[in-house]
Amino acid sequence: MSTDSIVIVGVGHAAVQLCASLVEAGQEHRVHLLGHEPELPYQRPPLSKSFLKKADEPTQLLREASWFEQAGVKLSLGQTVQAIDRQAKTLILGSGATLGYGQLVLATGTRARTLPGWPAHASNVRLLRSAQDARALRAAIGACQAVTVVGGGFIGLEVAATCAALGKAVTVLEAGPRLMGRAVSPALSAHVLAQHRAAGIGIELATELGEPVFHEGRLVRLQAPTGAREVDLLLVAIGALPNAELAQASGLACDNGVRVDAGMRTSDPDIWAVGDCAQFPLGSQRWRLESIQNAQDQARVAASRLLGGAAIYRPVPWFWSEQGAMRLQMVGLTDAGPLQTVRRAGPQPGALSLFHYQQGVLRCVESVNAPADYMVARKWLESGASPDPKRVADAGQPLRSLLPLA
Ligand SMILES: Cc1cc2nc3c(=O)[nH]c(=O)nc-3n(C[C@H](O)[C@H](O)[C@H](O)COP(=O)(O)OP(=O)(O)OC[C@H]3O[C@@H](n4cnc5c(N)ncnc54)[C@H](O)[C@@H]3O)c2cc1C
């Protein structure tokens, strides 16, 4: 392959957005997309939500096969990249073949974390990352009465709410003192906990999982000092690890992900990284985010750079999660300092928005079933506006009226 070729490893959200941005720019680079998964690139968010509800629900494709053909993008599915030879500027593929690159983009995402010390395969213990995982989980949910979810993060709670809606008895076991503890404020954790419990989901916080007891390839119970817990189906949803081994083995700088600069370039000037696997600078810290916004916006920045532009990634990150009747929307980031939180009631019972200020400046907003307030807050944060906290708290006052929007 000639030196003007761009090879992208991974066929997820970041990789496909990067292709789309390159194609939209109309440049004459040859683009080759390679991914480990055998199926056409698809949306991951529905896998813990609508996809689990109906046995015949298909995946939602990011692009049809014909789009790649028409765009002249070569798509190689079911191809795992085993190694990068940076001297020779080639990739070593699982098939043993080699592939040259001019510029290389790593969009390798993350993989689900497993429980240390547990055997790799038990028929009723599941992980959720890919469409293949989701199909297996869906079939298992259909065949069980009770679901135990280990991990009270976004994916665990989404699956818990979906299973509860399907009439299953659901228990969530969370090791930490609150739900979604790494990603949301204590006030939002408490609100979501109350809503899930009211919907009949059993949630145990600061809980010890206990020793797993297996019989004939199945997990039958968890044996904790406080007693035994029978298991029908168990989902392990304890977070994700970046797929950074490929980068690390080739000598690229890595640190909880592949280290990139604000233009998504790694420590090798011809290699870039985007999406869940990339660890990037923002403000005084380095971050690695797992969200669609992050994957897509980083891909846009990388496309600009690959085409000679000077874009930098300086986002106001946003995220959403659907948990039963709750639609959670979050925008902004807070750092380690103290927060001043202002509550604003939403339009219906159970709806609210939490406005988090640091040193008098609005930094982050979390909403539950309050999309209109969330959209106003997002525009404020994107434009650096910071309304008076006292006025924000007054739910009788439309948010839009507090500060003019661009
Ligand atoms: C169940 C679920 C629900 C989610 N819900 C939400 C949500 O509601 N909102 C939200 O914002 N985000 C959500 N996310 C997160 C979101 O899906 C990710 O942030 C996004 O997929 C990241 O895109 P990516 O391209 O970086 O990685 P991925 O989409 O993970 O794609 C990476 C691809 O690279 C492939 N790959 C890895 N290593 C290699 C290799 N060596 N060779 C070849 N291929 C390789 C992988 O197989 C994978 O196909 C959810 C994720 C999951 C799993």
Short mmCIF file of C-alpha atoms and ligand atoms in Angstrom, two decimals:
data_model
loop_
_atom_site.label_atom_id
_atom_site.label_comp_id
_atom_site.label_asym_id
_atom_site.label_seq_id
_atom_site.Cartn_x
_atom_site.Cartn_y
_atom_site.Cartn_z
CA MET A 1 0.00 0.00 0.00
CA SER A 2 1.36 3.44 -0.84
CA THR A 3 2.35 6.07 1.71
CA ASP A 4 -0.85 8.09 1.14
CA SER A 5 -2.93 5.22 2.56
CA ILE A 6 -4.77 5.57 5.85
CA VAL A 7 -5.33 2.32 7.71
CA ILE A 8 -7.81 2.30 10.60
CA VAL A 9 -7.83 -0.53 13.16
CA GLY A 10 -11.29 -1.11 14.65
CA VAL A 11 -14.72 -0.89 13.09
CA GLY A 12 -16.64 0.84 15.87
CA HIS A 13 -18.13 4.31 16.24
CA ALA A 14 -14.82 6.18 16.09
CA ALA A 15 -13.49 4.28 13.06
CA VAL A 16 -16.67 4.72 11.04
CA GLN A 17 -16.98 8.42 11.90
CA LEU A 18 -13.36 8.90 10.83
CA CYS A 19 -14.10 7.26 7.48
CA ALA A 20 -17.21 9.39 7.05
CA SER A 21 -15.30 12.59 7.83
CA LEU A 22 -12.51 11.67 5.39
CA VAL A 23 -15.03 10.82 2.69
CA GLU A 24 -17.03 14.03 3.29
CA ALA A 25 -13.82 16.04 2.89
CA GLY A 26 -13.53 14.47 -0.57
CA GLN A 27 -9.81 13.75 -0.36
CA GLU A 28 -8.19 11.12 -2.50
CA HIS A 29 -6.64 9.01 0.22
CA ARG A 30 -7.02 5.28 0.17
CA VAL A 31 -8.78 4.26 3.36
CA HIS A 32 -8.72 0.71 4.71
CA LEU A 33 -10.76 -0.23 7.76
CA LEU A 34 -9.96 -3.50 9.56
CA GLY A 35 -11.88 -4.91 12.48
CA HIS A 36 -11.92 -7.97 14.65
CA GLU A 37 -15.72 -8.31 14.67
CA PRO A 38 -17.19 -10.27 11.75
CA GLU A 39 -20.29 -8.11 11.23
CA LEU A 40 -20.96 -4.73 9.68
CA PRO A 41 -20.31 -1.83 12.11
CA TYR A 42 -23.31 -1.23 14.37
CA GLN A 43 -24.54 1.03 17.17
CA ARG A 44 -23.44 -0.20 20.59
CA PRO A 45 -25.77 1.85 22.88
CA PRO A 46 -28.97 -0.10 22.02
CA LEU A 47 -27.30 -3.37 23.07
CA SER A 48 -28.11 -2.77 26.74
CA LYS A 49 -31.50 -1.21 25.99
CA SER A 50 -33.98 -1.89 23.13
CA PHE A 51 -31.95 -4.75 21.61
CA LEU A 52 -32.50 -6.94 24.68
CA LYS A 53 -36.26 -6.46 24.74
CA LYS A 54 -37.28 -8.26 21.53
CA ALA A 55 -35.85 -11.60 20.43
CA ASP A 56 -35.72 -10.57 16.76
CA GLU A 57 -34.53 -6.98 17.19
CA PRO A 58 -31.71 -6.43 14.65
CA THR A 59 -28.57 -4.40 15.28
CA GLN A 60 -28.67 -0.83 14.01
CA LEU A 61 -25.95 -0.45 11.40
CA LEU A 62 -23.70 2.60 11.44
CA ARG A 63 -23.44 2.39 7.62
CA GLU A 64 -24.67 -0.08 5.02
CA ALA A 65 -22.11 -2.20 3.13
CA SER A 66 -22.99 -0.24 -0.01
CA TRP A 67 -21.88 3.03 1.64
CA PHE A 68 -18.33 1.71 2.11
CA GLU A 69 -18.29 0.43 -1.48
CA GLN A 70 -19.52 3.70 -2.95
CA ALA A 71 -17.10 5.69 -0.81
CA GLY A 72 -14.20 3.53 -2.00
CA VAL A 73 -13.36 2.49 1.57
CA LYS A 74 -11.95 -1.01 1.88
CA LEU A 75 -13.61 -2.84 4.75
CA SER A 76 -11.99 -6.00 6.13
CA LEU A 77 -14.19 -7.63 8.78
CA GLY A 78 -13.15 -10.52 11.01
CA GLN A 79 -9.51 -9.35 10.82
CA THR A 80 -7.53 -8.99 14.03
CA VAL A 81 -4.39 -6.89 13.96
CA GLN A 82 -1.76 -8.74 15.99
CA ALA A 83 1.16 -6.34 15.90
CA ILE A 84 2.49 -3.05 14.53
CA ASP A 85 5.96 -2.89 13.01
CA ARG A 86 6.62 0.83 13.24
CA GLN A 87 10.00 0.65 11.53
CA ALA A 88 8.57 -1.06 8.46
CA LYS A 89 5.21 0.78 8.78
CA THR A 90 3.31 -2.46 8.48
CA LEU A 91 0.64 -4.30 10.44
CA ILE A 92 0.84 -8.02 11.12
CA LEU A 93 -2.61 -9.55 10.79
CA GLY A 94 -4.11 -12.58 12.49
CA SER A 95 -3.99 -14.40 9.15
CA GLY A 96 -0.21 -13.96 9.12
CA ALA A 97 -0.36 -11.47 6.24
CA THR A 98 1.21 -8.02 6.51
CA LEU A 99 -0.32 -4.72 5.49
CA GLY A 100 1.56 -1.48 4.92
CA TYR A 101 0.29 1.91 6.04
CA GLY A 102 1.07 5.53 5.37
CA GLN A 103 -0.85 6.81 8.40
CA LEU A 104 -2.29 4.46 10.99
CA VAL A 105 -5.28 5.16 13.26
CA LEU A 106 -6.00 3.01 16.30
CA ALA A 107 -9.72 2.91 17.10
CA THR A 108 -9.64 -0.29 19.09
CA GLY A 109 -12.12 0.66 21.82
CA THR A 110 -12.39 -1.21 25.08
CA ARG A 111 -13.30 -4.68 26.30
CA ALA A 112 -15.47 -5.63 29.27
CA ARG A 113 -13.60 -6.24 32.52
CA THR A 114 -13.89 -9.70 33.99
CA LEU A 115 -13.96 -10.78 37.63
CA PRO A 116 -10.46 -11.76 38.73
CA GLY A 117 -10.08 -15.44 39.56
CA TRP A 118 -13.37 -16.49 37.94
CA PRO A 119 -13.21 -19.17 35.22
CA ALA A 120 -13.50 -17.76 31.69
CA HIS A 121 -16.62 -19.72 30.76
CA ALA A 122 -19.72 -20.50 32.77
CA SER A 123 -22.89 -20.84 30.71
CA ASN A 124 -24.95 -18.46 32.89
CA VAL A 125 -22.28 -15.78 33.45
CA ARG A 126 -22.30 -13.08 30.77
CA LEU A 127 -20.41 -9.98 29.70
CA LEU A 128 -21.77 -7.25 27.43
CA ARG A 129 -19.69 -5.39 24.89
CA SER A 130 -20.47 -6.69 21.40
CA ALA A 131 -23.56 -7.63 19.41
CA GLN A 132 -22.51 -11.25 19.81
CA ASP A 133 -22.48 -10.81 23.61
CA ALA A 134 -25.88 -9.10 23.46
CA ARG A 135 -27.46 -11.93 21.45
CA ALA A 136 -26.20 -14.48 23.96
CA LEU A 137 -27.38 -12.34 26.88
CA ARG A 138 -30.80 -11.83 25.30
CA ALA A 139 -31.28 -15.58 24.85
CA ALA A 140 -30.19 -16.20 28.45
CA ILE A 141 -32.56 -13.52 29.78
CA GLY A 142 -35.41 -15.15 27.87
CA ALA A 143 -34.69 -18.47 29.55
CA CYS A 144 -34.28 -17.27 33.16
CA GLN A 145 -36.47 -16.00 35.99
CA ALA A 146 -33.95 -13.95 37.92
CA VAL A 147 -31.00 -11.80 36.89
CA THR A 148 -28.11 -10.76 39.10
CA VAL A 149 -26.12 -7.81 37.81
CA VAL A 150 -22.64 -7.28 39.24
CA GLY A 151 -21.83 -3.60 38.92
CA GLY A 152 -24.02 -0.54 39.36
CA GLY A 153 -22.58 1.49 36.49
CA PHE A 154 -24.40 2.66 33.36
CA ILE A 155 -24.44 -0.64 31.48
CA GLY A 156 -25.34 -2.71 34.54
CA LEU A 157 -28.22 -0.40 35.45
CA GLU A 158 -29.51 -0.22 31.87
CA VAL A 159 -29.61 -4.01 31.66
CA ALA A 160 -31.15 -4.23 35.14
CA ALA A 161 -33.95 -1.83 34.13
CA THR A 162 -34.50 -3.67 30.84
CA CYS A 163 -34.74 -7.03 32.63
CA ALA A 164 -37.13 -5.60 35.23
CA ALA A 165 -39.35 -4.33 32.39
CA LEU A 166 -39.32 -7.89 31.01
CA GLY A 167 -40.70 -9.14 34.34
CA LYS A 168 -37.50 -10.67 35.72
CA ALA A 169 -36.52 -10.48 39.37
CA VAL A 170 -33.45 -8.28 39.31
CA THR A 171 -30.72 -7.68 41.87
CA VAL A 172 -27.81 -5.31 41.38
CA LEU A 173 -24.70 -5.89 43.49
CA GLU A 174 -22.45 -2.85 43.68
CA ALA A 175 -19.13 -2.92 45.52
CA GLY A 176 -18.94 0.87 45.95
CA PRO A 177 -21.00 3.03 48.29
CA ARG A 178 -23.17 4.48 45.50
CA LEU A 179 -24.38 3.86 41.93
CA MET A 180 -22.37 5.10 38.89
CA GLY A 181 -19.83 6.33 41.43
CA ARG A 182 -17.05 7.05 38.91
CA ALA A 183 -19.18 9.12 36.57
CA VAL A 184 -21.97 11.05 38.30
CA SER A 185 -22.50 13.22 41.36
CA PRO A 186 -23.65 11.77 44.71
CA ALA A 187 -26.95 13.62 44.31
CA LEU A 188 -27.68 11.92 40.99
CA SER A 189 -26.63 8.52 42.38
CA ALA A 190 -29.11 8.91 45.23
CA HIS A 191 -31.95 9.97 42.93
CA VAL A 192 -31.39 7.06 40.53
CA LEU A 193 -31.10 4.58 43.41
CA ALA A 194 -34.47 5.67 44.78
CA GLN A 195 -36.13 5.41 41.35
CA HIS A 196 -34.76 1.93 40.64
CA ARG A 197 -35.75 0.67 44.07
CA ALA A 198 -39.23 2.11 43.61
CA ALA A 199 -39.44 0.19 40.33
CA GLY A 200 -38.77 -3.05 42.23
CA ILE A 201 -35.08 -3.57 41.43
CA GLY A 202 -33.11 -4.88 44.40
CA ILE A 203 -29.94 -2.87 44.81
CA GLU A 204 -27.23 -3.67 47.34
CA LEU A 205 -24.46 -1.14 47.82
CA ALA A 206 -21.03 -1.67 49.37
CA THR A 207 -21.69 -5.35 48.99
CA GLU A 208 -19.27 -8.24 48.99
CA LEU A 209 -19.80 -10.62 46.12
CA GLY A 210 -18.63 -13.72 47.90
CA GLU A 211 -17.06 -16.88 46.50
CA PRO A 212 -18.57 -18.27 43.30
CA VAL A 213 -19.72 -21.90 43.45
CA PHE A 214 -19.87 -23.67 40.08
CA HIS A 215 -21.57 -26.94 39.19
CA GLU A 216 -21.45 -28.61 35.77
CA GLY A 217 -20.29 -25.46 34.00
CA ARG A 218 -22.86 -23.18 35.68
CA LEU A 219 -22.57 -20.67 38.48
CA VAL A 220 -25.03 -21.87 41.09
CA ARG A 221 -24.44 -19.53 43.99
CA LEU A 222 -22.35 -16.79 45.54
CA GLN A 223 -21.19 -17.71 49.00
CA ALA A 224 -20.60 -14.59 51.10
CA PRO A 225 -19.80 -14.47 54.85
CA THR A 226 -23.28 -13.02 55.38
CA GLY A 227 -25.01 -15.90 53.55
CA ALA A 228 -25.50 -17.62 50.20
CA ARG A 229 -27.11 -16.08 47.13
CA GLU A 230 -28.58 -18.44 44.49
CA VAL A 231 -27.82 -17.45 40.89
CA ASP A 232 -29.96 -18.03 37.83
CA LEU A 233 -28.26 -15.66 35.34
CA LEU A 234 -25.44 -13.26 36.22
CA LEU A 235 -24.16 -10.32 34.18
CA VAL A 236 -20.70 -9.00 35.00
CA ALA A 237 -20.81 -5.25 34.28
CA ILE A 238 -17.83 -3.87 36.15
CA GLY A 239 -16.42 -1.49 33.59
CA ALA A 240 -14.13 -1.71 30.60
CA LEU A 241 -10.41 -1.81 29.86
CA PRO A 242 -8.83 0.01 26.90
CA ASN A 243 -7.56 -2.18 24.06
CA ALA A 244 -4.13 -0.60 24.15
CA GLU A 245 -1.89 -3.70 24.09
CA LEU A 246 -1.25 -3.37 20.35
CA ALA A 247 0.04 0.17 20.88
CA GLN A 248 1.97 -0.71 24.00
CA ALA A 249 3.74 -3.69 22.42
CA SER A 250 4.90 -1.46 19.57
CA GLY A 251 6.46 0.99 22.02
CA LEU A 252 3.86 3.78 21.82
CA ALA A 253 3.34 5.78 25.02
CA CYS A 254 0.37 4.34 26.92
CA ASP A 255 -1.19 5.11 30.29
CA ASN A 256 -4.71 3.78 30.86
CA GLY A 257 -5.12 3.94 27.06
CA VAL A 258 -3.04 5.15 24.15
CA ARG A 259 -1.59 8.57 24.97
CA VAL A 260 -2.42 11.20 22.37
CA ASP A 261 -2.03 14.97 22.12
CA ALA A 262 -4.99 17.31 21.61
CA GLY A 263 -4.81 16.57 17.86
CA MET A 264 -5.16 12.80 18.53
CA ARG A 265 -1.55 12.03 17.53
CA THR A 266 0.31 9.36 19.51
CA SER A 267 4.01 9.42 20.38
CA ASP A 268 4.66 8.25 16.77
CA PRO A 269 3.94 11.05 14.27
CA ASP A 270 2.39 8.59 11.80
CA ILE A 271 0.06 6.92 14.30
CA TRP A 272 -3.15 8.35 15.77
CA ALA A 273 -5.66 7.04 18.29
CA VAL A 274 -9.35 7.90 18.74
CA GLY A 275 -12.34 6.85 20.81
CA ASP A 276 -12.54 4.75 23.95
CA CYS A 277 -8.91 3.59 23.65
CA ALA A 278 -7.39 7.10 23.57
CA GLN A 279 -6.16 9.01 26.61
CA PHE A 280 -6.08 12.74 25.89
CA PRO A 281 -5.26 16.06 27.60
CA LEU A 282 -8.03 18.45 28.64
CA GLY A 283 -7.49 21.31 31.07
CA SER A 284 -4.97 20.33 33.71
CA GLN A 285 -5.70 16.60 33.50
CA ARG A 286 -5.59 13.63 31.14
CA TRP A 287 -8.83 11.76 30.45
CA ARG A 288 -10.11 8.65 28.75
CA LEU A 289 -13.83 8.79 28.08
CA GLU A 290 -16.17 6.03 26.93
CA SER A 291 -18.96 7.73 25.01
CA ILE A 292 -20.35 8.20 21.53
CA GLN A 293 -19.74 11.97 21.65
CA ASN A 294 -16.08 11.39 22.49
CA ALA A 295 -15.59 8.73 19.80
CA GLN A 296 -17.21 10.81 17.09
CA ASP A 297 -15.67 14.17 17.93
CA GLN A 298 -12.18 12.71 18.30
CA ALA A 299 -12.60 11.04 14.92
CA ARG A 300 -13.52 14.41 13.37
CA VAL A 301 -10.39 15.98 14.85
CA ALA A 302 -8.18 13.12 13.59
CA ALA A 303 -9.70 13.42 10.11
CA SER A 304 -8.92 17.14 10.03
CA ARG A 305 -5.32 16.45 11.09
CA LEU A 306 -4.85 13.64 8.58
CA LEU A 307 -5.93 16.04 5.86
CA GLY A 308 -3.46 18.70 6.97
CA GLY A 309 -5.83 20.70 9.21
CA ALA A 310 -5.13 21.96 12.71
CA ALA A 311 -8.25 20.92 14.68
CA ILE A 312 -7.84 20.26 18.37
CA TYR A 313 -10.05 18.28 20.70
CA ARG A 314 -11.34 20.58 23.41
CA PRO A 315 -14.80 19.19 24.15
CA VAL A 316 -17.56 19.88 26.58
CA PRO A 317 -18.24 16.14 26.93
CA TRP A 318 -21.80 14.84 27.02
CA PHE A 319 -23.36 11.46 27.63
CA TRP A 320 -26.76 9.84 27.97
CA SER A 321 -28.13 6.68 29.52
CA GLU A 322 -31.60 5.13 29.45
CA GLN A 323 -32.59 3.23 32.55
CA GLY A 324 -36.21 2.12 32.45
CA ALA A 325 -38.40 5.23 32.65
CA MET A 326 -35.37 7.45 33.26
CA ARG A 327 -33.43 9.24 30.54
CA LEU A 328 -30.23 10.55 32.06
CA GLN A 329 -28.30 13.29 30.25
CA MET A 330 -24.99 14.68 31.45
CA VAL A 331 -22.83 17.46 30.07
CA GLY A 332 -19.52 18.91 31.27
CA LEU A 333 -16.80 17.66 33.58
CA THR A 334 -15.86 18.56 37.11
CA ASP A 335 -12.42 18.21 38.63
CA ALA A 336 -11.45 17.23 42.13
CA GLY A 337 -12.48 20.48 43.88
CA PRO A 338 -15.64 20.99 45.96
CA LEU A 339 -18.97 21.28 44.16
CA GLN A 340 -21.87 23.60 44.81
CA THR A 341 -24.92 21.75 43.54
CA VAL A 342 -28.19 23.46 42.67
CA ARG A 343 -31.32 21.31 42.21
CA ARG A 344 -34.00 22.30 39.79
CA ALA A 345 -37.23 20.32 39.62
CA GLY A 346 -38.17 18.98 36.20
CA PRO A 347 -41.48 19.08 34.36
CA GLN A 348 -42.89 15.76 35.71
CA PRO A 349 -42.62 13.92 39.03
CA GLY A 350 -39.18 12.30 39.33
CA ALA A 351 -37.64 14.67 36.79
CA LEU A 352 -34.84 17.00 37.83
CA SER A 353 -31.65 18.74 36.80
CA LEU A 354 -28.55 19.18 38.93
CA PHE A 355 -26.37 22.19 38.17
CA HIS A 356 -22.83 21.79 39.53
CA TYR A 357 -20.73 24.89 40.11
CA GLN A 358 -17.06 25.05 41.04
CA GLN A 359 -15.72 28.36 42.37
CA GLY A 360 -18.91 30.04 41.21
CA VAL A 361 -18.63 28.75 37.62
CA LEU A 362 -21.10 26.29 36.06
CA ARG A 363 -19.07 23.18 35.16
CA CYS A 364 -21.47 20.30 34.71
CA VAL A 365 -25.21 19.57 34.47
CA GLU A 366 -26.99 16.26 35.04
CA SER A 367 -30.65 15.82 34.09
CA VAL A 368 -33.24 13.11 34.52
CA ASN A 369 -36.23 13.37 32.16
CA ALA A 370 -35.64 17.10 31.68
CA PRO A 371 -34.39 17.31 28.07
CA ALA A 372 -35.36 20.94 27.53
CA ASP A 373 -33.43 22.14 30.59
CA TYR A 374 -30.51 19.91 29.60
CA MET A 375 -30.32 21.39 26.09
CA VAL A 376 -30.24 24.94 27.44
CA ALA A 377 -27.56 23.97 29.97
CA ARG A 378 -25.49 22.31 27.26
CA LYS A 379 -25.53 25.46 25.16
CA TRP A 380 -24.50 27.52 28.19
CA LEU A 381 -21.59 25.19 28.94
CA GLU A 382 -20.48 25.12 25.30
CA SER A 383 -20.45 28.91 25.17
CA GLY A 384 -18.85 29.32 28.62
CA ALA A 385 -21.94 31.01 30.10
CA SER A 386 -22.60 30.63 33.81
CA PRO A 387 -26.03 31.72 35.10
CA ASP A 388 -26.72 32.82 38.65
CA PRO A 389 -27.28 29.64 40.75
CA LYS A 390 -30.14 31.20 42.72
CA ARG A 391 -32.13 31.87 39.58
CA VAL A 392 -31.43 28.40 38.15
CA ALA A 393 -33.05 26.81 41.21
CA ASP A 394 -36.40 28.53 40.50
CA ALA A 395 -38.27 25.91 38.46
CA GLY A 396 -41.03 28.45 37.77
CA GLN A 397 -38.63 30.51 35.69
CA PRO A 398 -37.92 29.14 32.19
CA LEU A 399 -34.17 28.52 31.90
CA ARG A 400 -34.03 30.10 28.48
CA SER A 401 -35.04 33.42 29.98
CA LEU A 402 -32.03 33.57 32.35
CA LEU A 403 -29.29 34.10 29.80
CA PRO A 404 -29.54 34.69 26.08
CA LEU A 405 -28.50 31.69 23.97
CA ALA A 406 -26.29 31.97 20.94
C1 LIG B 1 -23.80 -2.03 25.92
C2 LIG B 1 -23.24 -0.64 25.72
C3 LIG B 1 -24.07 0.47 25.87
C4 LIG B 1 -23.56 1.76 25.69
N1 LIG B 1 -24.41 2.82 25.83
C5 LIG B 1 -23.94 4.07 25.61
C6 LIG B 1 -24.82 5.20 25.69
O1 LIG B 1 -26.00 5.07 26.02
N2 LIG B 1 -24.30 6.43 25.43
C7 LIG B 1 -22.98 6.61 25.08
O2 LIG B 1 -22.54 7.76 24.83
N3 LIG B 1 -22.13 5.56 25.01
C8 LIG B 1 -22.57 4.31 25.25
N4 LIG B 1 -21.72 3.23 25.17
C9 LIG B 1 -20.29 3.48 24.90
C10 LIG B 1 -20.03 3.58 23.40
O3 LIG B 1 -20.63 2.51 22.72
C11 LIG B 1 -18.54 3.62 23.17
O4 LIG B 1 -18.05 4.80 23.78
C12 LIG B 1 -18.20 3.60 21.69
O5 LIG B 1 -18.60 2.38 21.13
C13 LIG B 1 -16.70 3.79 21.50
O6 LIG B 1 -16.39 3.68 20.14
P1 LIG B 1 -14.95 3.18 19.68
O7 LIG B 1 -14.98 3.19 18.19
O8 LIG B 1 -13.89 3.90 20.39
O9 LIG B 1 -14.84 1.66 20.19
P2 LIG B 1 -15.73 0.40 19.84
O10 LIG B 1 -17.09 0.79 19.42
O11 LIG B 1 -15.57 -0.51 21.01
O12 LIG B 1 -14.99 -0.25 18.59
C14 LIG B 1 -13.70 -0.80 18.68
C15 LIG B 1 -13.57 -1.91 17.67
O13 LIG B 1 -12.19 -2.26 17.54
C16 LIG B 1 -12.09 -3.66 17.41
N5 LIG B 1 -10.71 -4.08 17.75
C17 LIG B 1 -10.10 -4.00 18.95
N6 LIG B 1 -8.83 -4.46 18.86
C18 LIG B 1 -8.64 -4.84 17.58
C19 LIG B 1 -7.55 -5.43 16.85
N7 LIG B 1 -6.37 -5.68 17.43
N8 LIG B 1 -7.72 -5.71 15.54
C20 LIG B 1 -8.88 -5.43 14.92
N9 LIG B 1 -9.96 -4.90 15.55
C21 LIG B 1 -9.84 -4.60 16.86
C22 LIG B 1 -13.14 -4.16 18.39
O14 LIG B 1 -13.48 -5.51 18.13
C23 LIG B 1 -14.29 -3.18 18.11
O15 LIG B 1 -15.10 -3.65 17.06
C24 LIG B 1 -22.19 1.92 25.35
C25 LIG B 1 -21.36 0.82 25.23
C26 LIG B 1 -21.87 -0.46 25.40
C27 LIG B 1 -20.96 -1.66 25.25
#
